[in-house]
Coordinates of C-alpha atoms and ligand atoms in Angstrom, one line a residue:
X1 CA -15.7 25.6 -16.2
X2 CA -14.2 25.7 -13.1
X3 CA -11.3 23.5 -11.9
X4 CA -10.2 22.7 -8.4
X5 CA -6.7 22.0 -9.0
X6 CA -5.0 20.4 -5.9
X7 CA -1.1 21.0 -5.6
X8 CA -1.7 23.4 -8.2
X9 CA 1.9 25.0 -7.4
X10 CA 3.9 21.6 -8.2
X11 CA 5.4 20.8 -10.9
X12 CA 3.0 18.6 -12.7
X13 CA 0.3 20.9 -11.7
X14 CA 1.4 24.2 -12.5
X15 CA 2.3 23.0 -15.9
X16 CA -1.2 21.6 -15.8
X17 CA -2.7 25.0 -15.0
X18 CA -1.1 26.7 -17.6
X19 CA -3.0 24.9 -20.1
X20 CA -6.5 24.8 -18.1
X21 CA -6.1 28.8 -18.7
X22 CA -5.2 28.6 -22.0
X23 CA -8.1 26.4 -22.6
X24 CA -10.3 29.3 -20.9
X25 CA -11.1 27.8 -17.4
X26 CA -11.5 29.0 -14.0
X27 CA -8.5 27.9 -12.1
X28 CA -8.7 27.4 -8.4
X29 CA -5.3 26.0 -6.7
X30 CA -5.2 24.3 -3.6
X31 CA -2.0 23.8 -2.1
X32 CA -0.2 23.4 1.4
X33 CA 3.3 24.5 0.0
X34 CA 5.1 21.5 1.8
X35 CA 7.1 21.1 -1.8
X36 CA 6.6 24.0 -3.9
X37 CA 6.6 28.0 -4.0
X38 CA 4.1 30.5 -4.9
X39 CA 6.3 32.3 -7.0
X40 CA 5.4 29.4 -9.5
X41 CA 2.1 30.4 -9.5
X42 CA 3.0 34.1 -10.0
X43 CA 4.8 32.7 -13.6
X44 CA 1.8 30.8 -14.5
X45 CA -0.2 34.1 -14.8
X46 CA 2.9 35.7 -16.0
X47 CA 3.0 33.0 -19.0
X48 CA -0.8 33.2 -19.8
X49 CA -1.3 36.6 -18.6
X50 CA -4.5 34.9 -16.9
X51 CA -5.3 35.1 -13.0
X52 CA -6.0 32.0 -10.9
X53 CA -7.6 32.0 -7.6
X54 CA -4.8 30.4 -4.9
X55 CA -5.6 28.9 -1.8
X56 CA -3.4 27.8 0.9
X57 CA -4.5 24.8 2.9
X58 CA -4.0 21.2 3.0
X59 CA -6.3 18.6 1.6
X60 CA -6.9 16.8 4.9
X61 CA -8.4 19.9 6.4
X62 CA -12.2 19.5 5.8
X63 CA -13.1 23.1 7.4
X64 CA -10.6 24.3 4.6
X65 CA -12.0 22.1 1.6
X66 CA -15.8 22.7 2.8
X67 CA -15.2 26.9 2.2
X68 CA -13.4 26.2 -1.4
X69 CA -16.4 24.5 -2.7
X70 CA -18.5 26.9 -1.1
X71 CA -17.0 30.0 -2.4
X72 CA -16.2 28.5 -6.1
X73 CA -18.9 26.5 -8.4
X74 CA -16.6 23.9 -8.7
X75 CA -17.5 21.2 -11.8
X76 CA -14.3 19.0 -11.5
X77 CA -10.9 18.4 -9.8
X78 CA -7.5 17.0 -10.5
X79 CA -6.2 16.1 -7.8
X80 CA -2.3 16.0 -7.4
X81 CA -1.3 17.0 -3.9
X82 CA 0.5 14.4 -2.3
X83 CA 4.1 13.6 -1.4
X84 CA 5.9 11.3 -4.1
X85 CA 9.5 10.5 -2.6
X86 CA 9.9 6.6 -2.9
X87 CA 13.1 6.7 -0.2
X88 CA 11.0 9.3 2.4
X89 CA 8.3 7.2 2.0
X90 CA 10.4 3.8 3.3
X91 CA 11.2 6.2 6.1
X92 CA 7.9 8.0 6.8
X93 CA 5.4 5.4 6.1
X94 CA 2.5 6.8 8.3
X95 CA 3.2 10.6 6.7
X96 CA 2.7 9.1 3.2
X97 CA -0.5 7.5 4.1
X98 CA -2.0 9.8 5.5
X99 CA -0.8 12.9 3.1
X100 CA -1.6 10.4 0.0
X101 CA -4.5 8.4 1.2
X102 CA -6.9 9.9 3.6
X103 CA -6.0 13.4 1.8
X104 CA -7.5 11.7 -1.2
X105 CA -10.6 10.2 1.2
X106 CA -11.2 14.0 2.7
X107 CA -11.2 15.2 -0.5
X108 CA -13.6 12.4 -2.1
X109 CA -15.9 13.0 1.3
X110 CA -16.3 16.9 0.0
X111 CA -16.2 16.7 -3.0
X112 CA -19.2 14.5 -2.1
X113 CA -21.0 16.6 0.4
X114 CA -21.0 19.0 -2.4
X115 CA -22.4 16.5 -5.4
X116 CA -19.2 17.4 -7.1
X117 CA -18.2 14.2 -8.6
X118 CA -15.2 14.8 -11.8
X119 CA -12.1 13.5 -10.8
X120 CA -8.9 13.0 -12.2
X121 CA -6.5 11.2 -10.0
X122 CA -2.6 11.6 -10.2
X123 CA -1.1 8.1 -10.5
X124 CA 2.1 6.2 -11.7
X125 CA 3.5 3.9 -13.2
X126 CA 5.1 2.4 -10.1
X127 CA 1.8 0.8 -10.2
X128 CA 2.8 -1.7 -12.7
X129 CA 5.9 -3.0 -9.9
X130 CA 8.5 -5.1 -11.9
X131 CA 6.5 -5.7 -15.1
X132 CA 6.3 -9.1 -16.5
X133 CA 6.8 -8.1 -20.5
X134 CA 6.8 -4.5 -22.6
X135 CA 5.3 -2.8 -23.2
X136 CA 3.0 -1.9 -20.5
X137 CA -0.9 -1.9 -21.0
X138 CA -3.4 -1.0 -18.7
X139 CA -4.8 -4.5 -17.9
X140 CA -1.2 -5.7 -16.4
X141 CA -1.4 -6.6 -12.8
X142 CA -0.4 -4.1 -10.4
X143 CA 1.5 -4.2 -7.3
X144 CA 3.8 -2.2 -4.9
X145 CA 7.0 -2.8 -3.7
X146 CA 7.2 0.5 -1.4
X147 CA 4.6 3.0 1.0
X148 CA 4.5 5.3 -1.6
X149 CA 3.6 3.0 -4.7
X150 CA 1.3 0.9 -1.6
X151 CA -0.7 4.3 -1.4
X152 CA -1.0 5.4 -5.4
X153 CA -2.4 1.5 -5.6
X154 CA -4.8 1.7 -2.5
X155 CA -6.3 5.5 -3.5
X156 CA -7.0 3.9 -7.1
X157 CA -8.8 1.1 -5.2
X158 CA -10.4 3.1 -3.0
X159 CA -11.9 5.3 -6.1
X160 CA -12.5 2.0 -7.8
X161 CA -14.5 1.3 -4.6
X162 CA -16.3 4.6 -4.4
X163 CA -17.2 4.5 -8.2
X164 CA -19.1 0.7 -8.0
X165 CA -20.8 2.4 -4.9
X166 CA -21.9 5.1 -6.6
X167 CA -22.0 5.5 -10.7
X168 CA -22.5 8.7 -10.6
X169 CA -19.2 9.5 -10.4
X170 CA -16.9 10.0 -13.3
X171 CA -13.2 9.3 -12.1
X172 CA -9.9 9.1 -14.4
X173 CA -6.9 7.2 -12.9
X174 CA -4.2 8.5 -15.1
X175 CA -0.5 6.7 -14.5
X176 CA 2.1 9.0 -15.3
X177 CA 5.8 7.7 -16.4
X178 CA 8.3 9.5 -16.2
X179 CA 7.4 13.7 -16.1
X180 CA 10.4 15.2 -17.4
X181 CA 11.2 19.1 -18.9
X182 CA 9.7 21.9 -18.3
X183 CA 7.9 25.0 -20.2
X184 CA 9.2 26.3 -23.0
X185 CA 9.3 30.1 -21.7
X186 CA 11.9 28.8 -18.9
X187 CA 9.6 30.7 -16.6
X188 CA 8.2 27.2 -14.7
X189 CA 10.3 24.0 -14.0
X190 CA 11.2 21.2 -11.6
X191 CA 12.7 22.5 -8.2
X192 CA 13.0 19.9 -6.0
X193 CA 13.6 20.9 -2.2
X194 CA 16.4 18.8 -1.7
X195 CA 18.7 16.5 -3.3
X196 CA 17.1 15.4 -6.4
X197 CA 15.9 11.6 -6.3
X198 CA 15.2 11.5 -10.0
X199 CA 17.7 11.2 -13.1
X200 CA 16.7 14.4 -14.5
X201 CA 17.0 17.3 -12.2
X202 CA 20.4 15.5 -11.0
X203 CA 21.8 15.7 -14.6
X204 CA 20.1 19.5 -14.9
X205 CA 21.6 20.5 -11.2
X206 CA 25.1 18.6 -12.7
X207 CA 25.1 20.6 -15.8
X208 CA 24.9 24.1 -13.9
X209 CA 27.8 23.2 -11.4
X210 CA 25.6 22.5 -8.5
X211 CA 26.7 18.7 -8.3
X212 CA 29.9 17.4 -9.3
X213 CA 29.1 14.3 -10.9
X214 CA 26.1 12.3 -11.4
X215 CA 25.8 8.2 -10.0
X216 CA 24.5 5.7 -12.8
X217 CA 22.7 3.5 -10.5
X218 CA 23.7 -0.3 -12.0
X219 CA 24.8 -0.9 -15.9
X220 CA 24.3 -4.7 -16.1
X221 CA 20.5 -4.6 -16.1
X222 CA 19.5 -6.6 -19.3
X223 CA 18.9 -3.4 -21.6
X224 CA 20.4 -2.3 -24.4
X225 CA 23.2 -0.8 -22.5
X226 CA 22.7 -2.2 -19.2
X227 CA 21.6 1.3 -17.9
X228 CA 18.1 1.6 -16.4
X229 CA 15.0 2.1 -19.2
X230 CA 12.5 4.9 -18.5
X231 CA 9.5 5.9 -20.5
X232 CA 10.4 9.8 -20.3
X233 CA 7.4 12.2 -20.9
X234 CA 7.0 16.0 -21.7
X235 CA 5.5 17.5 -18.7
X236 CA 3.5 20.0 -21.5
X237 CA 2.9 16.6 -23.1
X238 CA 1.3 15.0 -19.8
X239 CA -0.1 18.6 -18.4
X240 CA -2.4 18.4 -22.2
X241 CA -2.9 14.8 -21.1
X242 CA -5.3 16.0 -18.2
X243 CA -6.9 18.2 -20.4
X244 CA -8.2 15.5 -22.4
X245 CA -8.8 13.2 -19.6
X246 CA -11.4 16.1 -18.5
X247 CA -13.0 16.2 -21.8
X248 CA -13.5 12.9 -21.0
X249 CA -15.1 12.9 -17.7
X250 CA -18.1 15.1 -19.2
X251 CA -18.5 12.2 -21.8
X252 CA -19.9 10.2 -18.3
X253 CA -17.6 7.4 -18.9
X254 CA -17.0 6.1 -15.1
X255 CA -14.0 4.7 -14.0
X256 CA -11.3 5.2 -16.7
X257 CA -7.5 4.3 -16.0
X258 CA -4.6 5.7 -18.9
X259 CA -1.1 5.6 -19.1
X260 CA 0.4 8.9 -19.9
X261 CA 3.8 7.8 -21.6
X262 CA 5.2 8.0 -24.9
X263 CA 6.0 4.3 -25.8
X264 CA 9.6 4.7 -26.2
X265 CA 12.2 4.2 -23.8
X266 CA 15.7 5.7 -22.8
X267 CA 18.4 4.4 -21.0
X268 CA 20.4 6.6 -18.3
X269 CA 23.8 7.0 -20.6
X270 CA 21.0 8.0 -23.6
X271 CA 19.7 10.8 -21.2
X272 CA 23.2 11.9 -20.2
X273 CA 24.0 12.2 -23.9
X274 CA 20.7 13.9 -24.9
X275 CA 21.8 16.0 -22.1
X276 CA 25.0 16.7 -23.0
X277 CA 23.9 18.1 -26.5
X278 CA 21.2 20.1 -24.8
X279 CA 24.0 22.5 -22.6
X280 CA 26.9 21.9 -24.9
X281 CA 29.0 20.4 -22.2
X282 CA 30.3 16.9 -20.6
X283 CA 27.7 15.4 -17.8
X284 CA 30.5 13.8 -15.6
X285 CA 29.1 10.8 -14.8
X286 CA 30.5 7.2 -12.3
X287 CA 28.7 3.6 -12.3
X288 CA 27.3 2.7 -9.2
X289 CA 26.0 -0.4 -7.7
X290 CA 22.0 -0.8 -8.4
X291 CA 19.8 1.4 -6.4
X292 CA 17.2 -0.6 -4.6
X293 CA 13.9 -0.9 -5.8
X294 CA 14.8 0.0 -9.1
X295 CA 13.5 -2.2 -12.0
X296 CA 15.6 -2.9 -15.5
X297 CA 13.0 -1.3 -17.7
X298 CA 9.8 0.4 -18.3
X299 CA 7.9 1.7 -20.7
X300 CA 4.1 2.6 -21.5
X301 CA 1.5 1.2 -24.2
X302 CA -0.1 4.6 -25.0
X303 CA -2.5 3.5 -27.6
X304 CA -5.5 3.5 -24.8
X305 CA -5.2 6.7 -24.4
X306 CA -5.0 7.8 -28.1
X307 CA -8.5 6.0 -29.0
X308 CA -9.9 7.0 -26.3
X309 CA -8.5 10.5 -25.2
X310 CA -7.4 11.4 -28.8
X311 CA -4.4 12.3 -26.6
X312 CA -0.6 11.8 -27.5
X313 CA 2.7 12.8 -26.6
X314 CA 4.1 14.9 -29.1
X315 CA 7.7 16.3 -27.8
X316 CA 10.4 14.6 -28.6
X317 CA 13.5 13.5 -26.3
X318 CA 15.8 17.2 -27.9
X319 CA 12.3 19.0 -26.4
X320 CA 12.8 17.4 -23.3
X321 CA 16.8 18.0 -22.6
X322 CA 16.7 21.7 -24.2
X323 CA 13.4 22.7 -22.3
X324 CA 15.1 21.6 -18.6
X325 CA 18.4 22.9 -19.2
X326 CA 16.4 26.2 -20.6
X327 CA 14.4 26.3 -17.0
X328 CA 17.2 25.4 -15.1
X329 CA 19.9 27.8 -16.8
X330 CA 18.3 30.5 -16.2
X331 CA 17.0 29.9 -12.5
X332 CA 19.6 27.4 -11.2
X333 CA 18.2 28.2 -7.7
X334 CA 15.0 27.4 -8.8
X335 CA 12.1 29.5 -7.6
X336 CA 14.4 30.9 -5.1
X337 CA 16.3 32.9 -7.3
Ligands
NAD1 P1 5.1 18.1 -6.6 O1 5.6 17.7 -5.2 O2 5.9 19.1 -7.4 O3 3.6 18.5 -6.5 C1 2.7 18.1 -5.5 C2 2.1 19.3 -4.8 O4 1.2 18.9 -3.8 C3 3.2 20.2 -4.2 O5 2.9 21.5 -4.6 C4 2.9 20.1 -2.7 O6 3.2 21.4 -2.0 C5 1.4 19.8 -2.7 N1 0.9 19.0 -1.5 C6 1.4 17.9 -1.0 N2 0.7 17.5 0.0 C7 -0.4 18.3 0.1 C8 -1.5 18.4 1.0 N3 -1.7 17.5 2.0 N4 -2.4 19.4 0.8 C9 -2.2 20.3 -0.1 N5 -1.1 20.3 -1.0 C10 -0.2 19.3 -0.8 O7 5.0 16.7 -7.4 P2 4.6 16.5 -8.9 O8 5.8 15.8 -9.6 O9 4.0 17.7 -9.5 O10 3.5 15.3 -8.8 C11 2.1 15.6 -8.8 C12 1.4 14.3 -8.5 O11 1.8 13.3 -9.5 C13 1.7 13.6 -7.2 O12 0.6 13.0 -6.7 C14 2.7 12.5 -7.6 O13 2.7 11.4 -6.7 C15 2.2 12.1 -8.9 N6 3.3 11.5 -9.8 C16 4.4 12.2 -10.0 C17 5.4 11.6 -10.8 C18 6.8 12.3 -11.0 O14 7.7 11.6 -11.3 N7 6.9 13.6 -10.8 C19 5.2 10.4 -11.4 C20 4.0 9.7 -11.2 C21 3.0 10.3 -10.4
UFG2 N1 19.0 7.1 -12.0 C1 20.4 7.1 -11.9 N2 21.0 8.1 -11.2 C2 20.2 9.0 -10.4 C3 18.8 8.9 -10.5 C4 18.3 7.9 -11.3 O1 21.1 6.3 -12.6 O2 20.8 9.8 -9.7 C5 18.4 6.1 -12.9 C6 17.5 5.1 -12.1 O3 18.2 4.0 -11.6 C7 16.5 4.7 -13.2 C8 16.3 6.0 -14.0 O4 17.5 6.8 -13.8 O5 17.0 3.7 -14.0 C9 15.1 6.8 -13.7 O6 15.1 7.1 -12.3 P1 14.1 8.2 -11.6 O7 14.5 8.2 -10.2 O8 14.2 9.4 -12.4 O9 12.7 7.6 -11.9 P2 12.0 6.2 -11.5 O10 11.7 5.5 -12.8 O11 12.8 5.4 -10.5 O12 10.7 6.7 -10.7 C10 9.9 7.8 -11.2 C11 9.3 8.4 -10.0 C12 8.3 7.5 -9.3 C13 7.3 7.1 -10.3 C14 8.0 6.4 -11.5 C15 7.0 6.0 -12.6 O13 10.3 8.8 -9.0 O14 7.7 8.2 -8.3 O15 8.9 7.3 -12.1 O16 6.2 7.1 -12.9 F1 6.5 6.2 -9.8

């Protein structure tokens, strides 16, 4: 089968891509580079001595999206271009809506056009907002506390919308935790552009004398330790995850929603310490005050998706440390090395 995989290059997707070739599929990658290189793409095929077909283009460019499906017999996309800073997006409001939202309507309105009608869609658990108990199932009510977590909630309303409209459609809303680690061959990883925002590529980025010290952001939440709880997930663990929800898209199910976590959550010093064994040295680490927005804890109910995916995480938290400090020892510039 062929796949349209959109930001194909990222880090979610070309972990994702790796195992659509192993699996045997056609791989075609749409991305506009905004946040990620093509030399990820050139490791892809490296790891899985397979060749993908790599576009460069943005989602909201019709022209663009209207020759893809033209020149490829597309059967069904996963769709995980957008931009997914929650601080840029406080700042940039209009940018995220339109990159997250009307990308996502542009790309519904071909995929249309061209009675292409597979989706999986690339949501989070920021969905959830400050749950109300743990863990989390997939009938808790969701909110959004900023533009970013606004737009993952309207684009699964708007393909709730599009799906009671039309039932032809087969559409998986799959809400990701937290996407941690990176591929065992060290080849492909997280590189974020900037600054890291998230725990992991700060401690990574710590542990190879990039930063000096990492900020735990609050330690009187009412957790185990008072540090933050995260439902961290094996991005081969979540990549797999898509594989299944595509299996289940040519079942004809309609609109299906999944967490993608593992059940179990960590606190920040429990990362730093996982961490710590992972490179054999200290994380230096200083409490901070809370970071806003943040909640105390969160973690997923995955038993939806194991009925009804057969899909589980299987890595365990040592997979996760040793696999990012593998990716980012060896290229501690990322994919500009
Ligand atoms: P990423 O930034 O590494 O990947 C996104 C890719 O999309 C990038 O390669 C970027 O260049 C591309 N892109 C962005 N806008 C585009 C556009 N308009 N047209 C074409 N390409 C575009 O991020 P990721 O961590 O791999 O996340 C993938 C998806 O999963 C995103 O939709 C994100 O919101 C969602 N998600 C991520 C997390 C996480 O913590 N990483 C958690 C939940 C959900
Ligand atoms: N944290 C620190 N210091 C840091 C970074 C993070 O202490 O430098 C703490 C946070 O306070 C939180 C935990 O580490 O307790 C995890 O924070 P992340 O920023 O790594 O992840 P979040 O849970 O805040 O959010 C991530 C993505 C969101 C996504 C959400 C659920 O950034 O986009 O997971 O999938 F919506």
């Amino acid at each position: 089968m062929t796949i349209l995989v959109t930001g194909g290059a990222g880090y979610i997707g070309s972990h994702t891509v790796v195992e659509l070739l192993n699996e045997g599929h056609e791989v075609v990658i749409l991305d506009n580079l905004s946040n990620a290189s093509v030399t990820a793409l050139s490791r892809v095929e490296q790891i899985t001595q397979k060749s993908l077909t790599f576009y460069q283009g943005d989602v909201l460019n019709k022209a663009f999206l209207q020759k893809v499906f033209t020149d490829h017999p597309i059967h069904s996309v996963i769709h995980f271009a957008g931009l997914k800073a929650v601080g840029e997006s406080v700042e940039q409001p209009l940018r995220y809506y339109e990159n997250n939202v009307t990308g996502t309507l542009t790309l519904c309105e071909i995929m249309n056009e061209f009675n292409v009608k597979n989706l999986v869609f690339s949501s989070s658990a920021t969905v959830y907002g400050d749950p109300a108990s743990l863990p989390i199932t997939e009938d808790f009510p969701t909110s959004a506390t900023n533009p970013y977590g606004q737009s993952k909630l309207m684009v699964e309303n708007i393909l709730s919308d599009l799906y009671q409209a039309d039932n032809t459609w087969n559409i998986a809303r799959l809400r990701y935790f937290n996407p941690v680690g990176a591929h065992p061959s060290g080849l492909i990883g997280e590189d974020p552009n900037d600054i890291p925002n998230n725990l992991m590529p700060f401690i990574s980025q710590v542990a190879v004398g990039k930063r000096d010290k990492l900020s735990v952001f609050g330690n009187d939440y009412n957790t185990h330790d008072g540090t933050g709880v995260r439902d961290y997930i094996h991005v081969v663990d979540l990549a797999r995850g898509h594989l299944q929800a595509l299996k289940k898209l040519n079942t004809n199910p309609g609109l299906v929603t999944y967490n993608l976590g593992t059940g179990q959550g960590y606190s920040v010093l429990e990362m730093i310490h996982a961490f710590e064994l992972a490179c054999q040295k200290p994380i230096p680490y200083q409490i901070a005050s809370r970071r806003s927005g943040d909640i105390a804890a969160c973690y997923a109910a995955p038993q939806k998706a194991l009925t009804e995916l057969n899909w589980q995480a299987s890595h365990t938290l040592e997979d996760m440390v040793m696999s990012s400090w593998h990716w980012q020892s060896n290229n501690p510039n990322g994919y500009s090395d």
